[in-house]
Amino acid sequence: MSALLLPGVVVVGTRVGLPVLAMATLRLSSSSSSSFFAYQQQKVGLTAAQRPPSSFPSPSPPLVVCSIPDRHHLPSSPSSGEASSGRISLGFCTRQSSGFCTRQQSWNRKLAVVAAAASVVEVGGGGSSSTISREEVVREDDPTNNVPDTVFGKIGLQLHNRENHPLGILKNAIYSYFDETFPGVFHKVDNLLPIVSVKANFDDVLTPPDHVSRSYNDTYYVSADTVLRCHTSAHQAELLRQGLTHFLVTGDVYRRDAIDATHYPVFHQMEGLRLFTQQEWEAAGMDGTALAAQELKKTLEGLARHLFGDVQMRWVDTYFPFTDPSYELEIFFQGKWMEVLGCGVTQQQILCNNGCAGTTAWAFGLGLERLAMVLFDIPDIRLFWSNDSRFTSQFKSGQLGTKFKSFSKYPPCYKDISFWISEEFSENNLCEIVRGIAGDLVEEVVLIDEFTNPKKGKTSHCYRIAYRSMERSLTDEEINALQAEVRQQVESKLKITLR
Ligand code: DAH
C-alpha cells in the first residue's frame, strides 16, 4: 500500500528491513549515482568558461564554444557550489564520433582486457581482439583531450565481470532478479567499449547542448567528438537500433570528480530498458505511458527488495533529459533515505529516432559501487580497485551482502595547501593533479578555508589533502615528496599563486 508523504514522494512498503550495517558513512553522492543527470532544469546551462574548447564540433543546436589555453586550465563546473560546504565539486560527460566509430563497432563486440599496462590496453574476445594504445586515449598536447594516465590505466579492467568481486556479485544478483521475474526476456550486455561518441553519450539521449554534464570540467574527452562514457545510457540508442526490446547494460563509466571515500573517477553502472507495444497497453486497458510507469515502479520495487530485503521505499520526482516522467527510488536504510537509482518513462523522441516508433518504454540507471558499499559494508571506494588478497579473498560468487572486515587501518597523514585562485580555477582540475601524483594514496581533498581579500579582490583557498594507503604505512619522506610535487604542479599548471 502506498501513502503520500510529501509532494512528489510516495512511500511504498512499511517496514524497515535488513539489519543496520556498520558502514562508516552514507555520504553517497554523485559518483556511482545519477545526480549529475538529475540536475534540475533551471540549473542547466554552461557559462562560456565551462564549455568544451572551440575545436569541438557543434551538436545541433550549436554549442557556444570557447577556447582553453591548455588541458589543465579547464573550466569549473556549476556544481562547484558544493565547495562552500567543504566538499569538492565533481563532474563528467560523454560524446561519440568519427575516428573511433569504425573501430568502435568491432570493439563493441567483445571487450576483454588482456593487459591494462601503462602503454597499451588489449581488448577483444570472441575471435576478434583489438589494441588501444595510450596515445589514442591520452594526448597531452591536444587541447580537446583531458584524459590522464591514471584513468587510461583503468580502461578494460572490467571489475563488474569478475565473479568473486563485489561488483560482479552485485551485477549477477541483479541479473538473477530479472531472470527470475522475466525468465529469458532480458538481454544482458557487459562488454561494450567505454570510448563512445559525443552523439551517443549526449545527443542520442537528448542531453541539452548547454547541460552541465557536457562540460569539459566534468567529462573525459578523448577528442572533440569522443568521450569516455559518463553513463551507460550512452548505449540506449545503439541497442534500440539493434532491435533489442528488453536489455541490461553494465559497464565502467568515467567522470571528472572530487576525491573522497565515495568518489572515484571511474565507477560502474547498470542501465535497464524495456519496451511496450500498443497491444500490451491496450490489453492492460491503459495508455502506453501509464503502463510503462506502472511496470517500472513494480519492477524496480521488486529489485530493491531482492537486494535490500523488505525496506521502506519512496519515489521522488526528478528530472532527466531522457525520461518523462522521471523518478529516483529511495530506500530507508541505516536511519536515512538513500537514493538507489534513477529512472523514468523514456522520451518518445528517443524511441522514434531509433526505430521504435509506436512503442513506450521504461528505463533505469544505477551505480554499482554506491549499492555495493552499503550491501558489503565497504567503507572506501578505492577498495574496489585493490588487488590485496585481504580484500579480494573476502568475497565469493553468489554471496551478496558478505560484510567486509576491515584489515588494519593505517594512519592518514594530512597536508594543507593554500593559494590565491584565478577565475579559471576548478577543483576537479586540482583533484586530477593530486590523483595523477599520489594515485590511490590520496584519500580525500577537502576545502577547509576560503576567504576573499576585499582590497586585493583575490580569493584564497586552503585544501587539506589526506594521504593514506589501504595496504601499508606511508613514510614521512614519501608523503613530503608527494606534497612537494603537488605544490610544484599545482603552481605550474593551475595558474594559481601559492601562499
Ligand atoms: N544516466 C543517468 C545518470 O548516470 C541514470 C539514469 C537515470 C539512467 C534515468 C536512465 C534513466 O536510463 O531512465 O545519471
Short mmCIF file of C-alpha atoms and ligand atoms in Angstrom, two decimals:
data_model
loop_
_atom_site.label_atom_id
_atom_site.label_comp_id
_atom_site.label_asym_id
_atom_site.label_seq_id
_atom_site.Cartn_x
_atom_site.Cartn_y
_atom_site.Cartn_z
CA MET A 1 0.00 0.00 0.00
CA SER A 2 1.35 3.42 -0.74
CA ALA A 3 0.83 6.66 1.11
CA LEU A 4 1.58 10.18 0.04
CA LEU A 5 4.30 11.60 2.26
CA LEU A 6 5.46 14.76 0.53
CA PRO A 7 4.62 16.28 -2.80
CA GLY A 8 6.39 14.07 -5.29
CA VAL A 9 7.20 11.42 -2.71
CA VAL A 10 5.24 8.22 -2.30
CA VAL A 11 6.18 5.78 0.42
CA VAL A 12 5.79 2.19 -0.57
CA GLY A 13 6.05 -0.58 1.97
CA THR A 14 6.06 -0.02 5.65
CA ARG A 15 8.83 -1.98 7.32
CA VAL A 16 12.47 -1.22 7.59
CA GLY A 17 14.22 -4.37 6.51
CA LEU A 18 17.80 -5.56 6.71
CA PRO A 19 19.84 -5.12 9.84
CA VAL A 20 21.60 -1.80 10.05
CA LEU A 21 25.07 -2.03 8.59
CA ALA A 22 28.05 -0.58 10.32
CA MET A 23 29.26 1.34 7.35
CA ALA A 24 31.42 4.30 8.21
CA THR A 25 29.43 6.74 6.16
CA LEU A 26 26.44 7.06 3.93
CA ARG A 27 27.81 10.10 2.13
CA LEU A 28 26.89 8.55 -1.16
CA SER A 29 26.79 11.27 -3.72
CA SER A 30 27.19 11.65 -7.41
CA SER A 31 29.86 9.05 -8.08
CA SER A 32 28.06 5.90 -8.92
CA SER A 33 24.82 7.79 -8.78
CA SER A 34 22.59 9.62 -11.14
CA SER A 35 22.69 13.05 -9.54
CA PHE A 36 24.69 14.53 -12.37
CA PHE A 37 21.90 14.00 -14.83
CA ALA A 38 19.27 14.65 -12.23
CA TYR A 39 20.23 18.31 -12.31
CA GLN A 40 17.16 20.47 -12.13
CA GLN A 41 16.32 22.11 -15.41
CA GLN A 42 16.82 25.57 -14.03
CA LYS A 43 20.38 24.67 -13.06
CA VAL A 44 21.17 23.56 -16.57
CA GLY A 45 23.35 25.92 -18.53
CA LEU A 46 27.05 26.31 -19.00
CA THR A 47 28.82 29.61 -18.83
CA ALA A 48 31.23 30.33 -21.65
CA ALA A 49 34.10 29.25 -19.43
CA GLN A 50 32.54 25.84 -18.80
CA ARG A 51 32.01 24.82 -22.39
CA PRO A 52 34.22 22.45 -24.28
CA PRO A 53 37.01 24.08 -26.28
CA SER A 54 36.43 25.78 -29.61
CA SER A 55 37.79 22.96 -31.67
CA PHE A 56 34.93 20.77 -30.51
CA PRO A 57 32.32 20.19 -33.19
CA SER A 58 28.92 21.71 -32.56
CA PRO A 59 25.99 19.44 -31.95
CA SER A 60 22.67 20.73 -33.14
CA PRO A 61 21.65 23.23 -31.94
CA PRO A 62 25.21 24.52 -31.97
CA LEU A 63 27.17 24.89 -28.78
CA VAL A 64 28.56 28.28 -27.96
CA VAL A 65 32.21 27.49 -27.51
CA CYS A 66 35.31 29.00 -26.05
CA SER A 67 38.97 28.23 -26.30
CA ILE A 68 41.06 26.90 -23.46
CA PRO A 69 44.72 27.63 -23.03
CA ASP A 70 45.75 24.10 -22.12
CA ARG A 71 44.34 20.94 -20.62
CA HIS A 72 44.99 21.99 -17.03
CA HIS A 73 43.21 25.32 -17.19
CA LEU A 74 39.87 23.69 -17.54
CA PRO A 75 36.66 25.44 -16.64
CA SER A 76 34.87 24.77 -13.39
CA SER A 77 31.54 23.12 -13.05
CA PRO A 78 28.33 24.74 -11.86
CA SER A 79 28.26 22.05 -9.22
CA SER A 80 31.25 23.65 -7.56
CA GLY A 81 28.82 25.36 -5.22
CA GLU A 82 29.35 22.26 -3.11
CA ALA A 83 32.81 23.54 -2.37
CA SER A 84 31.43 26.04 0.09
CA SER A 85 30.29 23.12 2.19
CA GLY A 86 33.85 21.86 2.28
CA ARG A 87 33.41 19.28 -0.45
CA ILE A 88 34.94 19.42 -3.84
CA SER A 89 32.73 19.53 -6.86
CA LEU A 90 32.68 16.70 -9.36
CA GLY A 91 31.95 16.41 -12.98
CA PHE A 92 31.78 14.26 -16.08
CA CYS A 93 30.49 13.85 -19.61
CA THR A 94 30.35 11.81 -22.85
CA ARG A 95 30.31 12.02 -26.68
CA GLN A 96 30.63 9.94 -29.78
CA SER A 97 32.18 10.11 -33.20
CA SER A 98 34.37 9.96 -36.18
CA GLY A 99 37.82 8.46 -35.87
CA PHE A 100 36.65 5.96 -33.33
CA CYS A 101 33.42 5.00 -34.97
CA THR A 102 34.64 2.26 -37.26
CA ARG A 103 36.79 0.63 -34.63
CA GLN A 104 34.05 1.17 -32.08
CA GLN A 105 31.85 -1.23 -33.95
CA SER A 106 34.37 -4.02 -33.81
CA TRP A 107 35.46 -3.17 -30.27
CA ASN A 108 31.89 -3.29 -29.15
CA ARG A 109 31.66 -6.96 -30.00
CA LYS A 110 33.76 -8.00 -27.06
CA LEU A 111 35.85 -6.13 -24.57
CA ALA A 112 38.15 -8.48 -22.70
CA VAL A 113 41.22 -6.85 -21.37
CA VAL A 114 44.33 -8.86 -21.64
CA ALA A 115 46.56 -6.14 -20.30
CA ALA A 116 45.97 -2.75 -18.74
CA ALA A 117 49.60 -1.83 -18.91
CA ALA A 118 50.74 1.76 -18.96
CA SER A 119 51.02 1.99 -22.73
CA VAL A 120 48.58 -0.46 -24.27
CA VAL A 121 45.22 -2.00 -23.47
CA GLU A 122 44.28 -5.05 -25.42
CA VAL A 123 40.59 -5.56 -25.94
CA GLY A 124 38.90 -8.36 -27.69
CA GLY A 125 37.32 -11.74 -27.41
CA GLY A 126 35.08 -13.98 -29.44
CA GLY A 127 37.71 -14.29 -32.12
CA SER A 128 38.38 -10.59 -32.59
CA SER A 129 40.65 -8.53 -30.49
CA SER A 130 41.99 -5.04 -30.73
CA THR A 131 44.56 -2.93 -29.01
CA ILE A 132 44.03 0.57 -27.69
CA SER A 133 47.25 2.42 -27.25
CA ARG A 134 47.83 5.07 -24.65
CA GLU A 135 48.43 7.55 -27.46
CA GLU A 136 44.88 7.09 -28.70
CA VAL A 137 43.36 7.96 -25.35
CA VAL A 138 45.87 10.25 -23.62
CA ARG A 139 47.12 13.13 -25.76
CA GLU A 140 48.78 15.72 -23.63
CA ASP A 141 49.42 18.11 -26.50
CA ASP A 142 45.81 18.04 -27.69
CA PRO A 143 43.60 20.69 -26.04
CA THR A 144 40.48 18.66 -26.82
CA ASN A 145 41.81 15.76 -24.71
CA ASN A 146 41.67 15.70 -20.92
CA VAL A 147 42.23 12.01 -20.12
CA PRO A 148 45.05 11.40 -17.63
CA ASP A 149 47.19 8.26 -17.43
CA THR A 150 45.56 7.26 -14.17
CA VAL A 151 42.24 6.96 -15.98
CA PHE A 152 43.66 5.26 -19.07
CA GLY A 153 45.06 2.61 -16.73
CA LYS A 154 41.53 1.64 -15.70
CA ILE A 155 40.12 1.08 -19.18
CA GLY A 156 39.25 -2.52 -19.73
CA LEU A 157 39.73 -3.77 -16.17
CA GLN A 158 36.01 -4.59 -16.04
CA LEU A 159 35.62 -5.19 -12.32
CA HIS A 160 31.93 -5.91 -12.97
CA ASN A 161 32.90 -9.03 -14.89
CA ARG A 162 34.89 -10.58 -12.04
CA GLU A 163 32.72 -13.25 -10.46
CA ASN A 164 34.21 -13.02 -6.98
CA HIS A 165 34.38 -9.23 -6.89
CA PRO A 166 31.64 -7.32 -5.00
CA LEU A 167 30.66 -5.52 -8.22
CA GLY A 168 30.44 -8.80 -10.16
CA ILE A 169 28.46 -10.40 -7.34
CA LEU A 170 26.03 -7.46 -7.29
CA LYS A 171 25.66 -7.46 -11.08
CA ASN A 172 24.85 -11.17 -11.00
CA ALA A 173 22.33 -10.68 -8.17
CA ILE A 174 20.52 -8.10 -10.32
CA TYR A 175 20.67 -10.47 -13.29
CA SER A 176 19.13 -13.20 -11.11
CA TYR A 177 16.24 -10.92 -10.17
CA PHE A 178 15.46 -10.16 -13.81
CA ASP A 179 15.89 -13.83 -14.81
CA GLU A 180 13.53 -14.99 -12.05
CA THR A 181 10.96 -12.27 -12.70
CA PHE A 182 11.12 -12.29 -16.52
CA PRO A 183 12.64 -15.67 -17.50
CA GLY A 184 14.63 -15.49 -20.72
CA VAL A 185 13.45 -11.99 -21.56
CA PHE A 186 16.21 -9.51 -20.71
CA HIS A 187 19.26 -9.39 -22.95
CA LYS A 188 22.47 -8.70 -21.00
CA VAL A 189 25.42 -6.73 -22.32
CA ASP A 190 28.52 -6.10 -20.24
CA ASN A 191 31.46 -5.75 -22.58
CA LEU A 192 30.91 -2.59 -24.59
CA LEU A 193 33.87 -0.33 -25.11
CA PRO A 194 33.73 2.76 -22.86
CA ILE A 195 35.03 5.02 -25.63
CA VAL A 196 31.89 6.42 -27.24
CA SER A 197 30.87 9.32 -29.41
CA VAL A 198 29.59 12.59 -28.00
CA LYS A 199 26.48 11.84 -30.02
CA ALA A 200 25.86 8.52 -28.25
CA ASN A 201 26.71 9.84 -24.83
CA PHE A 202 24.74 13.08 -25.02
CA ASP A 203 22.82 13.83 -28.19
CA ASP A 204 21.12 10.46 -28.61
CA VAL A 205 19.71 10.68 -25.09
CA LEU A 206 18.60 14.28 -25.62
CA THR A 207 21.07 15.93 -23.27
CA PRO A 208 20.64 19.67 -23.92
CA PRO A 209 23.58 21.42 -25.60
CA ASP A 210 24.18 23.53 -22.50
CA HIS A 211 23.73 20.75 -19.92
CA VAL A 212 26.40 20.69 -17.23
CA SER A 213 27.25 17.08 -17.99
CA ARG A 214 28.80 18.10 -21.32
CA SER A 215 31.30 20.35 -19.61
CA TYR A 216 34.96 19.73 -20.17
CA ASN A 217 35.32 20.06 -16.43
CA ASP A 218 33.00 17.15 -15.79
CA THR A 219 33.63 14.68 -18.61
CA TYR A 220 36.72 13.00 -20.03
CA TYR A 221 37.01 13.94 -23.68
CA VAL A 222 39.28 11.76 -25.79
CA SER A 223 38.86 14.21 -28.65
CA ALA A 224 36.34 16.81 -29.69
CA ASP A 225 33.75 14.25 -30.67
CA THR A 226 34.68 11.25 -28.49
CA VAL A 227 34.43 10.75 -24.75
CA LEU A 228 34.85 8.12 -22.10
CA ARG A 229 31.17 7.39 -21.46
CA CYS A 230 29.90 9.12 -18.35
CA HIS A 231 26.89 6.84 -18.08
CA THR A 232 25.66 3.56 -19.50
CA SER A 233 22.71 5.47 -21.02
CA ALA A 234 25.25 6.10 -23.81
CA HIS A 235 24.27 2.69 -25.20
CA GLN A 236 20.48 3.05 -25.14
CA ALA A 237 20.08 4.30 -28.69
CA GLU A 238 22.51 1.86 -30.27
CA LEU A 239 20.86 -1.15 -28.61
CA LEU A 240 17.38 0.04 -29.61
CA ARG A 241 18.60 0.36 -33.18
CA GLN A 242 19.87 -3.22 -32.96
CA GLY A 243 16.28 -4.25 -32.25
CA LEU A 244 16.64 -5.13 -28.57
CA THR A 245 13.40 -4.65 -26.66
CA HIS A 246 14.48 -5.67 -23.13
CA PHE A 247 18.08 -5.14 -22.05
CA LEU A 248 20.51 -4.60 -19.20
CA VAL A 249 23.85 -2.90 -19.97
CA THR A 250 26.65 -2.88 -17.41
CA GLY A 251 29.96 -1.07 -17.71
CA ASP A 252 32.63 1.20 -16.34
CA VAL A 253 31.81 4.92 -16.58
CA TYR A 254 34.09 7.93 -16.20
CA ARG A 255 33.58 11.31 -14.57
CA ARG A 256 35.97 14.05 -13.56
CA ASP A 257 35.26 14.33 -9.89
CA ALA A 258 36.17 15.11 -6.30
CA ILE A 259 38.35 12.92 -4.11
CA ASP A 260 36.80 11.30 -1.07
CA ALA A 261 35.64 7.93 0.22
CA THR A 262 32.71 7.70 -2.20
CA HIS A 263 34.08 9.36 -5.33
CA TYR A 264 36.42 7.86 -7.86
CA PRO A 265 36.87 8.95 -11.49
CA VAL A 266 35.87 5.50 -12.71
CA PHE A 267 32.87 3.61 -11.42
CA HIS A 268 30.28 1.17 -12.73
CA GLN A 269 26.66 1.49 -13.74
CA MET A 270 23.88 -0.75 -14.94
CA GLU A 271 21.24 0.50 -17.33
CA GLY A 272 17.94 -1.26 -17.97
CA LEU A 273 15.30 -0.67 -20.61
CA ARG A 274 12.04 -2.39 -21.50
CA LEU A 275 9.77 -1.58 -24.43
CA PHE A 276 5.98 -1.94 -24.51
CA THR A 277 3.82 -2.41 -27.58
CA GLN A 278 0.42 -0.86 -28.24
CA GLN A 279 -1.05 -4.35 -27.92
CA GLU A 280 0.33 -4.58 -24.40
CA TRP A 281 -1.11 -1.29 -23.17
CA GLU A 282 -4.45 -1.92 -24.83
CA ALA A 283 -4.64 -5.35 -23.21
CA ALA A 284 -3.94 -3.65 -19.86
CA GLY A 285 -6.63 -1.04 -20.56
CA MET A 286 -4.13 1.78 -20.03
CA ASP A 287 -2.30 4.29 -22.14
CA GLY A 288 1.30 3.50 -23.06
CA THR A 289 2.95 5.92 -20.65
CA ALA A 290 0.79 4.83 -17.71
CA LEU A 291 1.60 1.15 -18.32
CA ALA A 292 5.33 1.86 -18.61
CA ALA A 293 5.30 3.93 -15.40
CA GLN A 294 3.31 1.29 -13.51
CA GLU A 295 5.55 -1.56 -14.66
CA LEU A 296 8.67 0.50 -13.96
CA LYS A 297 7.70 1.04 -10.34
CA LYS A 298 6.63 -2.56 -9.80
CA THR A 299 9.82 -3.94 -11.35
CA LEU A 300 12.22 -1.65 -9.50
CA GLU A 301 10.50 -2.00 -6.14
CA GLY A 302 10.92 -5.75 -6.64
CA LEU A 303 14.60 -5.25 -7.45
CA ALA A 304 15.16 -3.14 -4.32
CA ARG A 305 13.51 -5.83 -2.17
CA HIS A 306 15.60 -8.51 -3.86
CA LEU A 307 18.78 -6.63 -2.90
CA PHE A 308 17.90 -4.99 0.41
CA GLY A 309 15.08 -7.06 1.91
CA ASP A 310 11.75 -5.66 2.99
CA VAL A 311 12.74 -2.00 3.15
CA GLN A 312 10.63 1.12 3.18
CA MET A 313 10.80 2.88 -0.21
CA ARG A 314 9.71 6.15 -1.76
CA TRP A 315 9.57 7.61 -5.23
CA VAL A 316 10.91 11.11 -5.71
CA ASP A 317 10.08 13.15 -8.82
CA THR A 318 13.18 14.41 -10.58
CA TYR A 319 14.48 15.49 -13.98
CA PHE A 320 16.48 13.53 -16.51
CA PRO A 321 16.81 14.66 -20.13
CA PHE A 322 15.98 11.16 -21.37
CA THR A 323 12.78 10.42 -19.46
CA ASP A 324 9.42 11.99 -18.69
CA PRO A 325 8.18 11.46 -16.06
CA SER A 326 11.47 10.88 -14.21
CA TYR A 327 11.95 9.44 -10.73
CA GLU A 328 14.53 8.42 -8.18
CA LEU A 329 13.86 5.41 -6.00
CA GLU A 330 14.97 5.83 -2.40
CA ILE A 331 15.07 3.29 0.39
CA PHE A 332 15.15 3.93 4.12
CA PHE A 333 18.38 2.36 5.24
CA GLN A 334 20.57 2.81 8.29
CA GLY A 335 18.26 5.53 9.51
CA LYS A 336 18.44 7.58 6.33
CA TRP A 337 16.79 7.86 2.94
CA MET A 338 19.25 6.64 0.35
CA GLU A 339 18.96 7.00 -3.42
CA VAL A 340 19.11 3.63 -5.15
CA LEU A 341 18.60 4.52 -8.79
CA GLY A 342 17.29 6.99 -11.37
CA CYS A 343 14.62 6.02 -13.85
CA GLY A 344 11.60 7.08 -15.86
CA VAL A 345 9.47 6.68 -18.94
CA THR A 346 11.68 7.04 -21.99
CA GLN A 347 11.18 10.16 -24.11
CA GLN A 348 9.19 9.34 -27.26
CA GLN A 349 11.81 11.12 -29.35
CA ILE A 350 14.48 8.60 -28.35
CA LEU A 351 12.24 5.72 -29.34
CA CYS A 352 11.19 7.34 -32.64
CA ASN A 353 14.77 8.28 -33.56
CA ASN A 354 15.91 4.71 -33.08
CA GLY A 355 13.37 2.64 -34.94
CA CYS A 356 10.85 2.13 -32.14
CA ALA A 357 8.01 4.50 -33.11
CA GLY A 358 4.67 3.34 -31.72
CA THR A 359 6.13 1.91 -28.52
CA THR A 360 6.70 3.17 -24.98
CA ALA A 361 9.46 2.15 -22.59
CA TRP A 362 10.78 2.40 -19.08
CA ALA A 363 14.48 2.83 -18.34
CA PHE A 364 16.65 2.98 -15.26
CA GLY A 365 20.30 3.53 -14.34
CA LEU A 366 22.02 2.58 -11.11
CA GLY A 367 25.53 2.90 -9.69
CA LEU A 368 27.01 -0.43 -8.63
CA GLU A 369 29.61 0.98 -6.19
CA ARG A 370 27.02 3.04 -4.35
CA LEU A 371 24.92 -0.05 -3.68
CA ALA A 372 27.85 -2.40 -3.10
CA MET A 373 29.36 -0.09 -0.47
CA VAL A 374 26.18 -0.40 1.53
CA LEU A 375 25.47 -4.07 0.87
CA PHE A 376 29.01 -5.29 1.60
CA ASP A 377 29.88 -2.64 4.18
CA ILE A 378 32.83 -1.34 2.15
CA PRO A 379 33.94 1.99 3.64
CA ASP A 380 36.15 3.38 0.87
CA ILE A 381 35.54 3.30 -2.89
CA ARG A 382 39.26 2.78 -3.59
CA LEU A 383 38.99 -0.71 -2.10
CA PHE A 384 37.09 -1.92 -5.17
CA TRP A 385 40.30 -1.48 -7.15
CA SER A 386 42.52 -3.26 -4.62
CA ASN A 387 44.37 -6.43 -5.55
CA ASP A 388 45.27 -7.01 -1.91
CA SER A 389 44.19 -10.56 -1.09
CA ARG A 390 42.98 -9.36 2.31
CA PHE A 391 40.26 -7.59 0.31
CA THR A 392 39.73 -9.87 -2.68
CA SER A 393 39.59 -13.10 -0.66
CA GLN A 394 36.62 -11.90 1.38
CA PHE A 395 34.05 -12.12 -1.43
CA LYS A 396 32.65 -15.16 -3.19
CA SER A 397 30.43 -15.52 -6.22
CA GLY A 398 26.76 -15.70 -5.24
CA GLN A 399 27.28 -14.30 -1.74
CA LEU A 400 25.56 -10.93 -1.82
CA GLY A 401 25.99 -8.91 1.33
CA THR A 402 29.02 -10.59 2.93
CA LYS A 403 30.20 -7.93 5.36
CA PHE A 404 33.69 -6.69 4.66
CA LYS A 405 36.05 -6.99 7.63
CA SER A 406 38.44 -4.05 7.67
CA PHE A 407 42.05 -5.04 7.81
CA SER A 408 44.17 -2.83 9.98
CA LYS A 409 43.67 0.79 9.03
CA TYR A 410 46.90 2.62 8.51
CA PRO A 411 47.08 6.18 9.84
CA PRO A 412 46.28 9.07 7.49
CA CYS A 413 48.67 11.95 7.01
CA TYR A 414 47.23 15.42 6.35
CA LYS A 415 48.94 18.13 4.33
CA ASP A 416 47.48 21.56 3.60
CA ILE A 417 47.99 23.68 0.54
CA SER A 418 46.83 27.33 0.27
CA PHE A 419 46.78 29.55 -2.77
CA TRP A 420 45.15 32.53 -4.41
CA ILE A 421 42.84 31.20 -7.11
CA SER A 422 42.30 32.68 -10.56
CA GLU A 423 38.96 32.85 -12.36
CA GLU A 424 39.76 29.68 -14.24
CA PHE A 425 40.46 27.65 -11.11
CA SER A 426 38.49 24.39 -10.88
CA GLU A 427 38.58 21.91 -8.04
CA ASN A 428 38.23 19.00 -10.43
CA ASN A 429 41.48 20.09 -12.06
CA LEU A 430 43.18 20.26 -8.67
CA CYS A 431 41.95 16.76 -7.85
CA GLU A 432 43.17 15.43 -11.16
CA ILE A 433 46.67 16.75 -10.44
CA VAL A 434 46.68 15.28 -6.93
CA ARG A 435 45.45 11.94 -8.20
CA GLY A 436 47.96 11.99 -11.02
CA ILE A 437 50.77 12.30 -8.47
CA ALA A 438 49.52 10.31 -5.50
CA GLY A 439 47.20 7.83 -7.23
CA ASP A 440 45.20 5.76 -4.76
CA LEU A 441 47.33 7.04 -1.88
CA VAL A 442 45.12 10.12 -1.78
CA GLU A 443 42.03 9.52 0.30
CA GLU A 444 40.38 12.92 0.36
CA VAL A 445 40.82 16.51 -0.76
CA VAL A 446 38.71 18.95 1.24
CA LEU A 447 38.36 22.71 1.05
CA ILE A 448 38.92 23.75 4.66
CA ASP A 449 39.18 27.51 4.32
CA GLU A 450 38.14 30.14 1.84
CA PHE A 451 38.24 33.91 2.06
CA THR A 452 38.34 36.94 -0.18
CA ASN A 453 40.65 39.86 0.43
CA PRO A 454 38.44 42.84 -0.48
CA LYS A 455 41.39 45.19 -1.09
CA LYS A 456 43.19 42.85 -3.44
CA GLY A 457 39.96 41.41 -4.81
CA LYS A 458 41.57 37.99 -4.55
CA THR A 459 40.17 34.75 -3.16
CA SER A 460 42.24 32.27 -1.22
CA HIS A 461 41.50 28.55 -0.90
CA CYS A 462 43.08 26.16 1.54
CA TYR A 463 42.73 22.43 0.81
CA ARG A 464 43.55 19.62 3.17
CA ILE A 465 44.86 16.53 1.42
CA ALA A 466 44.56 13.24 3.30
CA TYR A 467 47.15 10.67 2.25
CA ARG A 468 46.55 7.12 3.38
CA SER A 469 47.35 3.73 1.93
CA MET A 470 44.83 0.95 2.35
CA GLU A 471 47.70 -1.53 2.36
CA ARG A 472 50.74 -0.18 4.21
CA SER A 473 52.19 2.62 6.34
CA LEU A 474 53.46 5.60 4.42
CA THR A 475 56.75 7.20 5.41
CA ASP A 476 57.12 10.93 6.11
CA GLU A 477 59.70 11.10 3.39
CA GLU A 478 57.34 9.61 0.83
CA ILE A 479 54.46 11.93 1.75
CA ASN A 480 56.66 15.02 1.79
CA ALA A 481 57.90 14.14 -1.69
CA LEU A 482 54.32 13.71 -2.92
CA GLN A 483 53.24 17.00 -1.38
CA ALA A 484 56.23 18.85 -2.85
CA GLU A 485 55.33 17.53 -6.28
CA VAL A 486 51.67 18.52 -5.76
CA ARG A 487 52.73 22.08 -4.86
CA GLN A 488 55.01 22.29 -7.85
CA GLN A 489 52.45 21.00 -10.36
CA VAL A 490 49.56 22.98 -8.91
CA GLU A 491 51.58 26.13 -9.27
CA SER A 492 52.81 25.42 -12.78
CA LYS A 493 49.57 24.04 -14.21
CA LEU A 494 46.70 25.79 -12.46
CA LYS A 495 47.53 29.49 -12.77
CA ILE A 496 47.28 30.00 -9.03
CA THR A 497 49.66 31.74 -6.62
CA LEU A 498 50.84 29.63 -3.72
CA ARG A 499 50.62 31.33 -0.33
N1 DAH B 1 22.17 8.05 -16.86
C1 DAH B 1 21.75 8.52 -15.56
C2 DAH B 1 22.98 9.01 -14.81
O1 DAH B 1 24.04 8.48 -14.94
C3 DAH B 1 20.99 7.44 -14.80
C4 DAH B 1 19.66 7.16 -15.40
C5 DAH B 1 18.56 7.84 -14.98
C6 DAH B 1 19.51 6.24 -16.44
C7 DAH B 1 17.30 7.64 -15.54
C8 DAH B 1 18.26 6.01 -17.03
C9 DAH B 1 17.17 6.73 -16.57
O2 DAH B 1 18.06 5.16 -18.03
O3 DAH B 1 15.96 6.50 -17.14
O4 DAH B 1 22.91 9.95 -14.10
#
